[in-house]
mmCIF file of C-alpha atoms in Angstrom:
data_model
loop_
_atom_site.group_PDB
_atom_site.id
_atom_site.type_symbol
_atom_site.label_atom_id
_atom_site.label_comp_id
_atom_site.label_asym_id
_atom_site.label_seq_id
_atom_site.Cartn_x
_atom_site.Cartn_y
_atom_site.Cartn_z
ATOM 1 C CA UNK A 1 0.000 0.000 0.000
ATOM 2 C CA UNK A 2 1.618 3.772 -0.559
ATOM 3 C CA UNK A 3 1.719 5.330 2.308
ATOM 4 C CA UNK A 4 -1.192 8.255 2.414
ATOM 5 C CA UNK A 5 0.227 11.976 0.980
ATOM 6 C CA UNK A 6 -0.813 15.425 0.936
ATOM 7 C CA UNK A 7 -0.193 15.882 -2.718
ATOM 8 C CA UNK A 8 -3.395 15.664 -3.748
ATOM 9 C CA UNK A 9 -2.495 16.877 -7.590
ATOM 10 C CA UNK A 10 -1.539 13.727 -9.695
ATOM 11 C CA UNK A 11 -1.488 9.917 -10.152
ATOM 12 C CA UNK A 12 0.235 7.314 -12.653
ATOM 13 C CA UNK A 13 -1.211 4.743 -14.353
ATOM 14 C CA UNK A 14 1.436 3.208 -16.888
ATOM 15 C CA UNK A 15 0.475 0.108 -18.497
ATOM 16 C CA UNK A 16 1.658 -2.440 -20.696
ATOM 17 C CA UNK A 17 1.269 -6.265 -21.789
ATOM 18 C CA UNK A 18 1.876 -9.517 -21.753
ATOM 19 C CA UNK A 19 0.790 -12.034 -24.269
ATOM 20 C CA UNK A 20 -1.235 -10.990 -27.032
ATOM 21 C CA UNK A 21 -4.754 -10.134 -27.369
ATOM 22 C CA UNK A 22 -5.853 -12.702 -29.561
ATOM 23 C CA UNK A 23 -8.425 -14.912 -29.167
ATOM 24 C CA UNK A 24 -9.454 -16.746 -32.323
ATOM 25 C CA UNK A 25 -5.770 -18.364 -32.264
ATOM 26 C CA UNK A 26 -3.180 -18.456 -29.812
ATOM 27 C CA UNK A 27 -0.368 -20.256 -28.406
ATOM 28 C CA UNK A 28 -1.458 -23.078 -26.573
ATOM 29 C CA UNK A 29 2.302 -23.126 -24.493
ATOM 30 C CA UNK A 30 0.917 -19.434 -23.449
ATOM 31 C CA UNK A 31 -2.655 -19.444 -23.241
ATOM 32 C CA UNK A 32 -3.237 -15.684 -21.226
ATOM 33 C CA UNK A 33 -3.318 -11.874 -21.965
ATOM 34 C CA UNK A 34 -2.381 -9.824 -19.039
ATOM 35 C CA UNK A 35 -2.430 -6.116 -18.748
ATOM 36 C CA UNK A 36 -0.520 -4.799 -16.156
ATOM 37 C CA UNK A 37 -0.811 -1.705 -14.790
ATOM 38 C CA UNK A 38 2.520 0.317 -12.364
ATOM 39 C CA UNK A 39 0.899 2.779 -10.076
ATOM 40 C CA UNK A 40 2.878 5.933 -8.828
ATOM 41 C CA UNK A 41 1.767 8.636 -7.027
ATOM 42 C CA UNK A 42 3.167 12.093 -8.553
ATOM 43 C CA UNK A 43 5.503 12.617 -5.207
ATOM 44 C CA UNK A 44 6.975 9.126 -5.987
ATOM 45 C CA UNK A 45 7.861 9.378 -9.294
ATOM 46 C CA UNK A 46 11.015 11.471 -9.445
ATOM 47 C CA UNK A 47 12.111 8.813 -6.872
ATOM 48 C CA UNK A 48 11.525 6.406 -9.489
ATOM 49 C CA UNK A 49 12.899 7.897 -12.244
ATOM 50 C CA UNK A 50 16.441 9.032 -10.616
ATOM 51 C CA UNK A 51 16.830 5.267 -9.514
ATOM 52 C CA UNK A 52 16.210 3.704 -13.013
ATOM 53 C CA UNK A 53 18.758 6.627 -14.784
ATOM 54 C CA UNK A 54 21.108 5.762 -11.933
ATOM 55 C CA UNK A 55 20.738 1.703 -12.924
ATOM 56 C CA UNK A 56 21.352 2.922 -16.458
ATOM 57 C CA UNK A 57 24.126 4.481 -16.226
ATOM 58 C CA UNK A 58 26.112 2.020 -14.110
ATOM 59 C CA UNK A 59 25.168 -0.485 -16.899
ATOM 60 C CA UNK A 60 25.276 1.121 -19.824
ATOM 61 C CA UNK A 61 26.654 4.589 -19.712
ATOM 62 C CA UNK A 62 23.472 5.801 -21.093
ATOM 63 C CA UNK A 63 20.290 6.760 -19.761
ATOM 64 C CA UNK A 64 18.827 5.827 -23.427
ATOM 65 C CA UNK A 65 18.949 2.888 -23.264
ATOM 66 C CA UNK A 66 15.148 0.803 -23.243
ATOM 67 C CA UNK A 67 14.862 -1.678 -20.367
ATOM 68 C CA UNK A 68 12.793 -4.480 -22.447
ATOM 69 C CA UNK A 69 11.789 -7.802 -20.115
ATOM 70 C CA UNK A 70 12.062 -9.859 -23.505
ATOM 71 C CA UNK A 71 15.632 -8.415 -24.499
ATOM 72 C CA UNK A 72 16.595 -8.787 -20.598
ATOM 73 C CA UNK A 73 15.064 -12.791 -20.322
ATOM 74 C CA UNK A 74 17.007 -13.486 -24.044
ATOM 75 C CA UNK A 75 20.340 -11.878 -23.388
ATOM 76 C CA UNK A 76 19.800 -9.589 -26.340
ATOM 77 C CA UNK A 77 20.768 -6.456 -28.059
ATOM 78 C CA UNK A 78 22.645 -4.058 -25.171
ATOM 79 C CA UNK A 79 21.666 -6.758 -22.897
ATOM 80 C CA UNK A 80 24.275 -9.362 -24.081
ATOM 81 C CA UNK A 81 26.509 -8.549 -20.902
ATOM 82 C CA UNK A 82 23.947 -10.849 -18.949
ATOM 83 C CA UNK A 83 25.942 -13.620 -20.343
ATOM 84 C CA UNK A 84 28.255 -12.898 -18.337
ATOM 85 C CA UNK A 85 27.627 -14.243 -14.968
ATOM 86 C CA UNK A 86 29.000 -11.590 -12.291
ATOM 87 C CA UNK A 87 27.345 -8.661 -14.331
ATOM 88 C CA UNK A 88 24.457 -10.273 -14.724
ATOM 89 C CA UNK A 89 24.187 -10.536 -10.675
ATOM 90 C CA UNK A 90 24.438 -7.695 -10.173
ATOM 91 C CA UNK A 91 21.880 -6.597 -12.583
ATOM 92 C CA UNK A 92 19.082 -8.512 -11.150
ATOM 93 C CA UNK A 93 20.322 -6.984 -7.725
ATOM 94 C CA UNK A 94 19.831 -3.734 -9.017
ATOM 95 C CA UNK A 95 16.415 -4.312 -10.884
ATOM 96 C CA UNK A 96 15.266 -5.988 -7.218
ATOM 97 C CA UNK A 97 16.187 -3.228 -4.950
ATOM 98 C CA UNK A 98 14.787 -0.267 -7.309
ATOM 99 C CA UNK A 99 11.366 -2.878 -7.904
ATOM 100 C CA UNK A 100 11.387 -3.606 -3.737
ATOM 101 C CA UNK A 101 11.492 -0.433 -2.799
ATOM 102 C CA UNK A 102 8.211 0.200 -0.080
ATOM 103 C CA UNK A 103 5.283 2.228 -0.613
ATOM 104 C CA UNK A 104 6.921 3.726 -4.056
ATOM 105 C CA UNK A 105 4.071 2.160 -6.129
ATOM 106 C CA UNK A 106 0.871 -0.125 -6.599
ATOM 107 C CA UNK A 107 -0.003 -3.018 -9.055
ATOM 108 C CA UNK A 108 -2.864 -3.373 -10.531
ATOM 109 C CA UNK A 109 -3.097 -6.111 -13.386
ATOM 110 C CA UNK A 110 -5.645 -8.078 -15.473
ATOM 111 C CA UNK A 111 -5.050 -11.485 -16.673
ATOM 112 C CA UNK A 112 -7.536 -12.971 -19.384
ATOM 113 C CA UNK A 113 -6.851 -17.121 -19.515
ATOM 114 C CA UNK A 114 -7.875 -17.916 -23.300
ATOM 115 C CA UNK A 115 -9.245 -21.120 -23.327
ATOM 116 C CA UNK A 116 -12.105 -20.892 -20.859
ATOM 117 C CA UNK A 117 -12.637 -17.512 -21.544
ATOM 118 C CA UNK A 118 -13.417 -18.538 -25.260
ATOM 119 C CA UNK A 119 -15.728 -21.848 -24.122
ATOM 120 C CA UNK A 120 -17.568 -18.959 -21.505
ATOM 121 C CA UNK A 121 -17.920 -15.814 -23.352
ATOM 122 C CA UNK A 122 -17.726 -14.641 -27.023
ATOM 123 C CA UNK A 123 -14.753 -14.834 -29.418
ATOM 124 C CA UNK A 124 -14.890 -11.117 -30.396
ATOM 125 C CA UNK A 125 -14.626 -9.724 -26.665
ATOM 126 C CA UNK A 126 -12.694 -6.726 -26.417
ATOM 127 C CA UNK A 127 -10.257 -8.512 -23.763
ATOM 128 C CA UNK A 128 -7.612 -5.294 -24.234
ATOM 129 C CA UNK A 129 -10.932 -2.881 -23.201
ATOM 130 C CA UNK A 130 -12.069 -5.380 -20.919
ATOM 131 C CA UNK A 131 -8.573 -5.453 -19.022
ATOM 132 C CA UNK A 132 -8.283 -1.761 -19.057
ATOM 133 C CA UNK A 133 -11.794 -1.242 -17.623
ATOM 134 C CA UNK A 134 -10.580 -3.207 -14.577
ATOM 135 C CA UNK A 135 -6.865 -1.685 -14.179
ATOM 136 C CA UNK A 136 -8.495 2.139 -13.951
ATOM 137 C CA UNK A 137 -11.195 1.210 -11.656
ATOM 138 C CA UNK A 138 -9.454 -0.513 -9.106
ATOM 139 C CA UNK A 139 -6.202 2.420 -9.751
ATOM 140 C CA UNK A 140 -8.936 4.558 -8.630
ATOM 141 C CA UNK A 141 -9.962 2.705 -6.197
ATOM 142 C CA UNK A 142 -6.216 3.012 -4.185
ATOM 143 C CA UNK A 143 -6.199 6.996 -5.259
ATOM 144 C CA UNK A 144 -9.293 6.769 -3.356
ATOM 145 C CA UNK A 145 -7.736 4.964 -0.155
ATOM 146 C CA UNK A 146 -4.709 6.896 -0.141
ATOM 147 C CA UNK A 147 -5.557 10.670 -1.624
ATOM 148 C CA UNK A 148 -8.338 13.129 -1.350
ATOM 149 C CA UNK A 149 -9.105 14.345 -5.033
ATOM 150 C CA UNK A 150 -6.211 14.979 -7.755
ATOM 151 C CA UNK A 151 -5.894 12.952 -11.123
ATOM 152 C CA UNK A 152 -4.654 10.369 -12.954
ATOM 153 C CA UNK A 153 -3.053 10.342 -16.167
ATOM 154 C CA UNK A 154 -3.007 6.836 -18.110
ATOM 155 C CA UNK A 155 0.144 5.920 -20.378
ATOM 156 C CA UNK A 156 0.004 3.089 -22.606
ATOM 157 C CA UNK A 157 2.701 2.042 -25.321
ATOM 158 C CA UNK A 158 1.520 2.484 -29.056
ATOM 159 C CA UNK A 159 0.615 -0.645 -30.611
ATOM 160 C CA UNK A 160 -0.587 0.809 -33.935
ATOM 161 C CA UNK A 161 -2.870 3.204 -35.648
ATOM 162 C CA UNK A 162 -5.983 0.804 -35.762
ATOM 163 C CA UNK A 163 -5.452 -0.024 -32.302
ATOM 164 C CA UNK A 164 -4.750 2.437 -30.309
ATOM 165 C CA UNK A 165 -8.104 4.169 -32.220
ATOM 166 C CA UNK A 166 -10.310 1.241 -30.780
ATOM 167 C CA UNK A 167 -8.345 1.741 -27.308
ATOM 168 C CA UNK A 168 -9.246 5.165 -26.924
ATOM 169 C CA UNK A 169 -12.574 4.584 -28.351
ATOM 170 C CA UNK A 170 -12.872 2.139 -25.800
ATOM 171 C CA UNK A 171 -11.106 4.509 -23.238
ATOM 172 C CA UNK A 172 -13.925 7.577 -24.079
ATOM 173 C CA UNK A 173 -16.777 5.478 -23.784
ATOM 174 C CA UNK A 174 -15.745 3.865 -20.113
ATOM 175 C CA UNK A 175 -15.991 7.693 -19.172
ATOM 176 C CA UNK A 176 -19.230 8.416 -20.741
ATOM 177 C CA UNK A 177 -20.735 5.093 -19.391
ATOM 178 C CA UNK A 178 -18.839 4.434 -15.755
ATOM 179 C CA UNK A 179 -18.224 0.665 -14.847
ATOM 180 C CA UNK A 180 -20.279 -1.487 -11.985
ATOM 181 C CA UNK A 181 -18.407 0.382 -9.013
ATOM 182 C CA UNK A 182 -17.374 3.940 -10.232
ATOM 183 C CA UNK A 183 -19.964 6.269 -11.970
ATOM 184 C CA UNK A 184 -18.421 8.256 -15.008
ATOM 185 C CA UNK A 185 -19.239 11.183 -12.877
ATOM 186 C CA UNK A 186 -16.661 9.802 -10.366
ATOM 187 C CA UNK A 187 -14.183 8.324 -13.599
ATOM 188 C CA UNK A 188 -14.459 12.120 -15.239
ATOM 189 C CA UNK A 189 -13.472 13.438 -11.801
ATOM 190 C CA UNK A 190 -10.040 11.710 -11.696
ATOM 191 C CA UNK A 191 -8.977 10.842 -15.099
ATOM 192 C CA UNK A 192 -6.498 13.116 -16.757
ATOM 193 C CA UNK A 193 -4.513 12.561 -19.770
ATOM 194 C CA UNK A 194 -4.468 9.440 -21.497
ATOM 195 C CA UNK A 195 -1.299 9.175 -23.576
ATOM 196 C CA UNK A 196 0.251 6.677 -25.872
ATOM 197 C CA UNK A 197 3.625 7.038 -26.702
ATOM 198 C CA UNK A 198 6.244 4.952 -28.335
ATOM 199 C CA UNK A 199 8.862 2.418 -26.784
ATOM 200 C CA UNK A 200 11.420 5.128 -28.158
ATOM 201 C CA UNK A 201 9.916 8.144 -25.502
ATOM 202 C CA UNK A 202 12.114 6.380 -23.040
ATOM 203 C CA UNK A 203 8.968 6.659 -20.338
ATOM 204 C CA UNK A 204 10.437 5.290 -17.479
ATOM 205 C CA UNK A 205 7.352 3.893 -16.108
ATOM 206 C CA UNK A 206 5.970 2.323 -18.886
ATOM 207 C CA UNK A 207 9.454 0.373 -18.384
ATOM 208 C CA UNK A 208 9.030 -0.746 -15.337
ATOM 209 C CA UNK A 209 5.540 -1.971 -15.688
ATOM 210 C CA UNK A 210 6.807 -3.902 -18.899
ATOM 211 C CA UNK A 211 8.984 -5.257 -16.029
ATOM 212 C CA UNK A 212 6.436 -6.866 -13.815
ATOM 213 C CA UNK A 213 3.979 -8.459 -16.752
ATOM 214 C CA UNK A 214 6.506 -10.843 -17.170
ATOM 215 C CA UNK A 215 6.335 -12.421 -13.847
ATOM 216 C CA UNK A 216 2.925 -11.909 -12.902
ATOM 217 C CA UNK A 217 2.136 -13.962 -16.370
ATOM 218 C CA UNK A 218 4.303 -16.442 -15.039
ATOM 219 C CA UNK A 219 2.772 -16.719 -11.914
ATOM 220 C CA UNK A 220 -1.327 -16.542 -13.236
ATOM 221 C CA UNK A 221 -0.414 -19.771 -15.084
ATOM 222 C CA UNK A 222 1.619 -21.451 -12.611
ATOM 223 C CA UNK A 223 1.148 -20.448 -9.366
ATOM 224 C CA UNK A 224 3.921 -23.031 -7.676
ATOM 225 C CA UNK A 225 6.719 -22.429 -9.947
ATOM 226 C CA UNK A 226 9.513 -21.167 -9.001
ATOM 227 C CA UNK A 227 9.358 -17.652 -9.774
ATOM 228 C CA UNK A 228 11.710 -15.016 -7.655
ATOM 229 C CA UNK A 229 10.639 -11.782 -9.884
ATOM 230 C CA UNK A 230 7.063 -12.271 -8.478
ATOM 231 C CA UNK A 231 8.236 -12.847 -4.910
ATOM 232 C CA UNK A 232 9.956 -9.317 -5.116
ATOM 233 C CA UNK A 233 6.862 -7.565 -6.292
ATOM 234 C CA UNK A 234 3.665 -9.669 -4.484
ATOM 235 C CA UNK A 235 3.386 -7.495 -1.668
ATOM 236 C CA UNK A 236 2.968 -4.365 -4.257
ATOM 237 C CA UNK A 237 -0.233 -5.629 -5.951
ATOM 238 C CA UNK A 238 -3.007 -3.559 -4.319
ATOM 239 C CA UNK A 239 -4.732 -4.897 -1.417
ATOM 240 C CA UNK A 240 -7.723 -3.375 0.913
ATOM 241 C CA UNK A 241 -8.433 -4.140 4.296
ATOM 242 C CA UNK A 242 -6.208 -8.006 3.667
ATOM 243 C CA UNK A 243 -8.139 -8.236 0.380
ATOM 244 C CA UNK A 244 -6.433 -8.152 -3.275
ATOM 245 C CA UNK A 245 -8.021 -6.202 -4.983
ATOM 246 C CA UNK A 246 -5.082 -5.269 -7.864
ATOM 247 C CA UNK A 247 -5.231 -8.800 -9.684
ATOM 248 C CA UNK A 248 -8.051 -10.055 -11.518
ATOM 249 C CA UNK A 249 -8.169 -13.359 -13.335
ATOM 250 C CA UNK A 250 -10.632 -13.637 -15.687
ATOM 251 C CA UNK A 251 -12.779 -16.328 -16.035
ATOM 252 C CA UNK A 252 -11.881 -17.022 -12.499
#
């Protein structure tokens, strides 16, 4: 949970994916679509940002540079010195301590499992709309525990023209229209911008939440696997009163 502030002027919401969004085919070795959202409050972020440069720099002498969970897991591109076994300690020792860090941010995250979602509802669900619907309610829902009024601005990576259209159509109608638990009174009230920008912007947080998809994947389709990126970010996913509320499953 982050810890309650008196900036009451801005939230986070960066989100990206895991999986793809398909549902008429799809790899049965990787049968989900999670959307994962990295909440930071606006008095957190600077925190955030100065820690990731600061990783950057050790490792690469450039603040440029893309932190990619695909490149990272392969060994790719600028992160070929993984091979290498003392550097690539203490990466991962640097990713966990800026990722541990308490009360910096909140998860929320979204994880559609294809096959019985298919056999339970229809093949041309919306399961990118349906995903975000969930990850800005319940982001509201901590602004709401934690802050009295201020905004949130939502950042999402381009995925292409016809896409991101449908998003935001998507996006502008869950305003007009509310969801179950938040009117679109309430929604109007705290939503800000809503930005997509490209893998090149170099927006830190969209970074880190490509980060955490990775894991949290992992972990929605095995829970007993071994899987030491989740342990370092479970107690982040956002919980009320004992309950977790930040990670839906869907069907579940």
């Amino acid at each position: 949970m982050i810890m309650k502030s008196r900036d009451t002027s801005k939230y986070y919401l960066y989100i990206d994916e895991c999986g793809d969004h398909q549902l008429d085919k799809f790899n049965p070795n990787f049968p989900i679509f999670t959307l994962c959202g990295f909440l930071v409050p606006g008095n957190k972020l600077e925190l955030l940002e100065a820690a990731v440069k600061s990783f950057k720099r050790e490792f690469f002498n450039d603040e440029n540079v893309i932190i990619h969970s695909r490149d990272i897991r392969k060994q790719e591109k600028d992160y070929s010195i993984l091979q290498y076994p003392d550097v690539r300690k203490r990466f991962y020792e640097g990713i966990n301590n800026i990722l541990g860090q308490p009360g910096v941010y909140v998860i929320v995250c979204c994880s559609i499992l294809k096959e019985p979602f298919v056999e339970r509802f229809s093949r041309g669900e919306d399961v990118y709309g349906l995903s975000l619907k969930y990850l800005i309610e319940r982001a509201i829902f901590c602004m709401d525990d934690n802050i009295e009024g201020g905004t949130l601005d939502v950042y999402i990576e381009r995925r292409g023209i016809k896409q991101d259209r449908a998003l935001l159509n998507y996006y502008n109608r869950l305003r007009a229209k509310g969801t179950k638990w938040v009117t679109a009174d309430r929604l109007v009230s705290r939503l800000g911008r809503f930005v997509f920008s490209y893998k090149k912007d170099n927006i830190i947080g969209l970074q880190l939440a490509d980060l955490i998809a990775y894991p949290i994947t992992r972990y929605v389709l095995d829970p007993k696997a071994l899987n030491p990126a989740y342990e370092i970010i479970r107690d982040k996913i956002y919980t009320y009163k004992g309950a977790i509320l930040g990670m839906k499953v869907i069907p579940h």
